[in-house]
Amino acid sequence: MTDAAAPASPLLAALLARTGGAPLLPANSRYQGVPLRERTAPDGTVTAYLARRFVPQPASLAEVDGHVMVAGERLDLVAARRLGDPLIAWRIADANGALDPAELERAGRRLRLTLPEGVPGGAGPQDA
């Protein structure tokens, strides 16, 4: 079995050709930037897959603001209003150490809003 990071197999090359060489995942995907891997079975069959994504430690993310949830508010709506994209609600879950985003949708819950992983700095937390 091989576990290579480079898309060297014909299967991966075909996948990239089909997308015109564009990324296979949109920029707002939690899996964007996760390397492609491939596994070659003993019979020679090649299977392409994404490497494991490790969730960052919340303390490693630079907090730039906060938000207090109100009754009936959904995380995707908070992400749309505060971060500009409902599809990045996963970033709020990561920033608050939630494996189940529904646990964050409780009235009165204070959420950390952070910069993306790997982006240092920020002006510091503000009261929501």
JSON list of C-alpha atoms in Angstrom, two decimals:
[
{"chain": "A", "resi": 1, "resn": "MET", "atom": "CA", "xyz": [0.00, 0.00, 0.00]},
{"chain": "A", "resi": 2, "resn": "THR", "atom": "CA", "xyz": [1.30, 3.47, -0.85]},
{"chain": "A", "resi": 3, "resn": "ASP", "atom": "CA", "xyz": [0.20, 6.73, 0.71]},
{"chain": "A", "resi": 4, "resn": "ALA", "atom": "CA", "xyz": [1.49, 9.55, -1.50]},
{"chain": "A", "resi": 5, "resn": "ALA", "atom": "CA", "xyz": [0.60, 13.24, -1.28]},
{"chain": "A", "resi": 6, "resn": "ALA", "atom": "CA", "xyz": [1.23, 14.02, -4.97]},
{"chain": "A", "resi": 7, "resn": "PRO", "atom": "CA", "xyz": [-1.51, 13.34, -7.53]},
{"chain": "A", "resi": 8, "resn": "ALA", "atom": "CA", "xyz": [0.68, 11.00, -9.60]},
{"chain": "A", "resi": 9, "resn": "SER", "atom": "CA", "xyz": [-1.85, 8.29, -10.46]},
{"chain": "A", "resi": 10, "resn": "PRO", "atom": "CA", "xyz": [-3.85, 8.25, -13.68]},
{"chain": "A", "resi": 11, "resn": "LEU", "atom": "CA", "xyz": [-7.01, 8.36, -11.56]},
{"chain": "A", "resi": 12, "resn": "LEU", "atom": "CA", "xyz": [-6.04, 11.63, -9.88]},
{"chain": "A", "resi": 13, "resn": "ALA", "atom": "CA", "xyz": [-4.75, 13.09, -13.14]},
{"chain": "A", "resi": 14, "resn": "ALA", "atom": "CA", "xyz": [-8.14, 12.30, -14.74]},
{"chain": "A", "resi": 15, "resn": "LEU", "atom": "CA", "xyz": [-9.95, 13.92, -11.83]},
{"chain": "A", "resi": 16, "resn": "LEU", "atom": "CA", "xyz": [-7.88, 17.08, -12.15]},
{"chain": "A", "resi": 17, "resn": "ALA", "atom": "CA", "xyz": [-8.35, 17.10, -15.92]},
{"chain": "A", "resi": 18, "resn": "ARG", "atom": "CA", "xyz": [-12.12, 16.87, -15.45]},
{"chain": "A", "resi": 19, "resn": "THR", "atom": "CA", "xyz": [-12.09, 19.99, -13.25]},
{"chain": "A", "resi": 20, "resn": "GLY", "atom": "CA", "xyz": [-9.73, 21.84, -15.60]},
{"chain": "A", "resi": 21, "resn": "GLY", "atom": "CA", "xyz": [-7.01, 21.67, -12.97]},
{"chain": "A", "resi": 22, "resn": "ALA", "atom": "CA", "xyz": [-9.19, 23.70, -10.60]},
{"chain": "A", "resi": 23, "resn": "PRO", "atom": "CA", "xyz": [-9.32, 22.77, -6.93]},
{"chain": "A", "resi": 24, "resn": "LEU", "atom": "CA", "xyz": [-11.63, 19.86, -6.26]},
{"chain": "A", "resi": 25, "resn": "LEU", "atom": "CA", "xyz": [-13.15, 21.66, -3.29]},
{"chain": "A", "resi": 26, "resn": "PRO", "atom": "CA", "xyz": [-14.52, 25.18, -2.98]},
{"chain": "A", "resi": 27, "resn": "ALA", "atom": "CA", "xyz": [-12.55, 27.77, -1.00]},
{"chain": "A", "resi": 28, "resn": "ASN", "atom": "CA", "xyz": [-15.12, 27.75, 1.82]},
{"chain": "A", "resi": 29, "resn": "SER", "atom": "CA", "xyz": [-14.88, 23.98, 2.36]},
{"chain": "A", "resi": 30, "resn": "ARG", "atom": "CA", "xyz": [-13.44, 22.79, 5.64]},
{"chain": "A", "resi": 31, "resn": "TYR", "atom": "CA", "xyz": [-11.45, 20.31, 3.54]},
{"chain": "A", "resi": 32, "resn": "GLN", "atom": "CA", "xyz": [-9.85, 22.92, 1.24]},
{"chain": "A", "resi": 33, "resn": "GLY", "atom": "CA", "xyz": [-6.09, 22.51, 1.48]},
{"chain": "A", "resi": 34, "resn": "VAL", "atom": "CA", "xyz": [-6.30, 18.96, 2.83]},
{"chain": "A", "resi": 35, "resn": "PRO", "atom": "CA", "xyz": [-3.96, 16.93, 0.63]},
{"chain": "A", "resi": 36, "resn": "LEU", "atom": "CA", "xyz": [-5.14, 14.26, -1.76]},
{"chain": "A", "resi": 37, "resn": "ARG", "atom": "CA", "xyz": [-3.79, 10.81, -1.08]},
{"chain": "A", "resi": 38, "resn": "GLU", "atom": "CA", "xyz": [-4.04, 7.53, -2.89]},
{"chain": "A", "resi": 39, "resn": "ARG", "atom": "CA", "xyz": [-3.99, 3.93, -1.83]},
{"chain": "A", "resi": 40, "resn": "THR", "atom": "CA", "xyz": [-2.92, 1.14, -4.12]},
{"chain": "A", "resi": 41, "resn": "ALA", "atom": "CA", "xyz": [-4.50, -2.20, -3.23]},
{"chain": "A", "resi": 42, "resn": "PRO", "atom": "CA", "xyz": [-2.58, -5.47, -3.71]},
{"chain": "A", "resi": 43, "resn": "ASP", "atom": "CA", "xyz": [-4.52, -6.05, -6.97]},
{"chain": "A", "resi": 44, "resn": "GLY", "atom": "CA", "xyz": [-3.29, -2.68, -8.32]},
{"chain": "A", "resi": 45, "resn": "THR", "atom": "CA", "xyz": [-6.59, -0.83, -7.87]},
{"chain": "A", "resi": 46, "resn": "VAL", "atom": "CA", "xyz": [-5.91, 2.80, -6.98]},
{"chain": "A", "resi": 47, "resn": "THR", "atom": "CA", "xyz": [-8.31, 4.64, -4.68]},
{"chain": "A", "resi": 48, "resn": "ALA", "atom": "CA", "xyz": [-8.03, 8.41, -4.24]},
{"chain": "A", "resi": 49, "resn": "TYR", "atom": "CA", "xyz": [-9.08, 10.03, -0.97]},
{"chain": "A", "resi": 50, "resn": "LEU", "atom": "CA", "xyz": [-8.59, 13.13, 1.14]},
{"chain": "A", "resi": 51, "resn": "ALA", "atom": "CA", "xyz": [-6.15, 12.95, 4.03]},
{"chain": "A", "resi": 52, "resn": "ARG", "atom": "CA", "xyz": [-7.53, 13.31, 7.52]},
{"chain": "A", "resi": 53, "resn": "ARG", "atom": "CA", "xyz": [-8.43, 16.85, 8.58]},
{"chain": "A", "resi": 54, "resn": "PHE", "atom": "CA", "xyz": [-7.33, 17.71, 12.09]},
{"chain": "A", "resi": 55, "resn": "VAL", "atom": "CA", "xyz": [-9.56, 20.18, 13.90]},
{"chain": "A", "resi": 56, "resn": "PRO", "atom": "CA", "xyz": [-7.46, 23.04, 15.30]},
{"chain": "A", "resi": 57, "resn": "GLN", "atom": "CA", "xyz": [-7.30, 23.72, 19.02]},
{"chain": "A", "resi": 58, "resn": "PRO", "atom": "CA", "xyz": [-9.65, 26.68, 19.68]},
{"chain": "A", "resi": 59, "resn": "ALA", "atom": "CA", "xyz": [-6.95, 28.52, 21.66]},
{"chain": "A", "resi": 60, "resn": "SER", "atom": "CA", "xyz": [-4.69, 28.48, 18.58]},
{"chain": "A", "resi": 61, "resn": "LEU", "atom": "CA", "xyz": [-7.17, 30.62, 16.61]},
{"chain": "A", "resi": 62, "resn": "ALA", "atom": "CA", "xyz": [-6.97, 34.42, 16.89]},
{"chain": "A", "resi": 63, "resn": "GLU", "atom": "CA", "xyz": [-10.22, 35.74, 18.32]},
{"chain": "A", "resi": 64, "resn": "VAL", "atom": "CA", "xyz": [-11.40, 38.94, 16.65]},
{"chain": "A", "resi": 65, "resn": "ASP", "atom": "CA", "xyz": [-14.94, 39.25, 17.92]},
{"chain": "A", "resi": 66, "resn": "GLY", "atom": "CA", "xyz": [-17.69, 37.55, 19.84]},
{"chain": "A", "resi": 67, "resn": "HIS", "atom": "CA", "xyz": [-21.37, 36.86, 19.39]},
{"chain": "A", "resi": 68, "resn": "VAL", "atom": "CA", "xyz": [-24.11, 36.03, 21.89]},
{"chain": "A", "resi": 69, "resn": "MET", "atom": "CA", "xyz": [-26.73, 33.67, 20.50]},
{"chain": "A", "resi": 70, "resn": "VAL", "atom": "CA", "xyz": [-30.41, 34.60, 20.76]},
{"chain": "A", "resi": 71, "resn": "ALA", "atom": "CA", "xyz": [-33.39, 32.23, 20.89]},
{"chain": "A", "resi": 72, "resn": "GLY", "atom": "CA", "xyz": [-34.01, 30.54, 17.56]},
{"chain": "A", "resi": 73, "resn": "GLU", "atom": "CA", "xyz": [-30.77, 31.75, 15.95]},
{"chain": "A", "resi": 74, "resn": "ARG", "atom": "CA", "xyz": [-28.93, 29.30, 13.70]},
{"chain": "A", "resi": 75, "resn": "LEU", "atom": "CA", "xyz": [-25.17, 29.01, 13.27]},
{"chain": "A", "resi": 76, "resn": "ASP", "atom": "CA", "xyz": [-25.33, 29.32, 9.47]},
{"chain": "A", "resi": 77, "resn": "LEU", "atom": "CA", "xyz": [-27.19, 32.62, 9.80]},
{"chain": "A", "resi": 78, "resn": "VAL", "atom": "CA", "xyz": [-24.58, 33.92, 12.26]},
{"chain": "A", "resi": 79, "resn": "ALA", "atom": "CA", "xyz": [-21.84, 32.89, 9.81]},
{"chain": "A", "resi": 80, "resn": "ALA", "atom": "CA", "xyz": [-23.64, 34.66, 6.95]},
{"chain": "A", "resi": 81, "resn": "ARG", "atom": "CA", "xyz": [-24.19, 37.86, 8.90]},
{"chain": "A", "resi": 82, "resn": "ARG", "atom": "CA", "xyz": [-20.90, 38.04, 10.80]},
{"chain": "A", "resi": 83, "resn": "LEU", "atom": "CA", "xyz": [-18.45, 36.24, 8.47]},
{"chain": "A", "resi": 84, "resn": "GLY", "atom": "CA", "xyz": [-20.11, 36.81, 5.10]},
{"chain": "A", "resi": 85, "resn": "ASP", "atom": "CA", "xyz": [-20.75, 33.16, 4.18]},
{"chain": "A", "resi": 86, "resn": "PRO", "atom": "CA", "xyz": [-23.26, 30.71, 5.67]},
{"chain": "A", "resi": 87, "resn": "LEU", "atom": "CA", "xyz": [-21.16, 27.78, 4.46]},
{"chain": "A", "resi": 88, "resn": "ILE", "atom": "CA", "xyz": [-18.33, 28.60, 6.87]},
{"chain": "A", "resi": 89, "resn": "ALA", "atom": "CA", "xyz": [-20.37, 27.98, 10.01]},
{"chain": "A", "resi": 90, "resn": "TRP", "atom": "CA", "xyz": [-17.87, 25.13, 10.54]},
{"chain": "A", "resi": 91, "resn": "ARG", "atom": "CA", "xyz": [-15.24, 27.80, 11.37]},
{"chain": "A", "resi": 92, "resn": "ILE", "atom": "CA", "xyz": [-17.40, 28.98, 14.27]},
{"chain": "A", "resi": 93, "resn": "ALA", "atom": "CA", "xyz": [-17.75, 25.38, 15.46]},
{"chain": "A", "resi": 94, "resn": "ASP", "atom": "CA", "xyz": [-13.96, 24.90, 15.27]},
{"chain": "A", "resi": 95, "resn": "ALA", "atom": "CA", "xyz": [-13.33, 28.17, 17.14]},
{"chain": "A", "resi": 96, "resn": "ASN", "atom": "CA", "xyz": [-15.61, 27.06, 19.95]},
{"chain": "A", "resi": 97, "resn": "GLY", "atom": "CA", "xyz": [-14.48, 23.43, 20.22]},
{"chain": "A", "resi": 98, "resn": "ALA", "atom": "CA", "xyz": [-17.84, 22.03, 19.14]},
{"chain": "A", "resi": 99, "resn": "LEU", "atom": "CA", "xyz": [-17.99, 18.67, 17.39]},
{"chain": "A", "resi": 100, "resn": "ASP", "atom": "CA", "xyz": [-21.77, 19.11, 17.09]},
{"chain": "A", "resi": 101, "resn": "PRO", "atom": "CA", "xyz": [-22.61, 22.65, 15.90]},
{"chain": "A", "resi": 102, "resn": "ALA", "atom": "CA", "xyz": [-26.14, 22.31, 17.34]},
{"chain": "A", "resi": 103, "resn": "GLU", "atom": "CA", "xyz": [-24.67, 22.60, 20.85]},
{"chain": "A", "resi": 104, "resn": "LEU", "atom": "CA", "xyz": [-23.71, 26.21, 20.01]},
{"chain": "A", "resi": 105, "resn": "GLU", "atom": "CA", "xyz": [-27.26, 27.21, 19.06]},
{"chain": "A", "resi": 106, "resn": "ARG", "atom": "CA", "xyz": [-28.36, 27.83, 22.64]},
{"chain": "A", "resi": 107, "resn": "ALA", "atom": "CA", "xyz": [-29.74, 31.26, 23.64]},
{"chain": "A", "resi": 108, "resn": "GLY", "atom": "CA", "xyz": [-27.20, 33.16, 25.72]},
{"chain": "A", "resi": 109, "resn": "ARG", "atom": "CA", "xyz": [-24.23, 31.15, 24.49]},
{"chain": "A", "resi": 110, "resn": "ARG", "atom": "CA", "xyz": [-21.23, 33.40, 23.78]},
{"chain": "A", "resi": 111, "resn": "LEU", "atom": "CA", "xyz": [-19.36, 32.36, 20.66]},
{"chain": "A", "resi": 112, "resn": "ARG", "atom": "CA", "xyz": [-15.80, 33.20, 19.71]},
{"chain": "A", "resi": 113, "resn": "LEU", "atom": "CA", "xyz": [-15.39, 34.53, 16.17]},
{"chain": "A", "resi": 114, "resn": "THR", "atom": "CA", "xyz": [-11.85, 33.96, 14.96]},
{"chain": "A", "resi": 115, "resn": "LEU", "atom": "CA", "xyz": [-9.55, 34.38, 12.03]},
{"chain": "A", "resi": 116, "resn": "PRO", "atom": "CA", "xyz": [-9.02, 31.27, 9.90]},
{"chain": "A", "resi": 117, "resn": "GLU", "atom": "CA", "xyz": [-6.47, 28.72, 11.05]},
{"chain": "A", "resi": 118, "resn": "GLY", "atom": "CA", "xyz": [-2.93, 29.83, 10.26]},
{"chain": "A", "resi": 119, "resn": "VAL", "atom": "CA", "xyz": [-3.77, 33.54, 10.17]},
{"chain": "A", "resi": 120, "resn": "PRO", "atom": "CA", "xyz": [-2.05, 35.23, 13.10]},
{"chain": "A", "resi": 121, "resn": "GLY", "atom": "CA", "xyz": [-3.11, 38.36, 14.92]},
{"chain": "A", "resi": 122, "resn": "GLY", "atom": "CA", "xyz": [-6.34, 40.19, 15.06]},
{"chain": "A", "resi": 123, "resn": "ALA", "atom": "CA", "xyz": [-7.41, 43.23, 17.01]},
{"chain": "A", "resi": 124, "resn": "GLY", "atom": "CA", "xyz": [-8.54, 41.15, 19.97]},
{"chain": "A", "resi": 125, "resn": "PRO", "atom": "CA", "xyz": [-12.00, 40.13, 21.16]},
{"chain": "A", "resi": 126, "resn": "GLN", "atom": "CA", "xyz": [-14.79, 42.66, 21.25]},
{"chain": "A", "resi": 127, "resn": "ASP", "atom": "CA", "xyz": [-18.05, 42.50, 23.16]},
{"chain": "A", "resi": 128, "resn": "ALA", "atom": "CA", "xyz": [-20.85, 41.28, 20.98]}
]
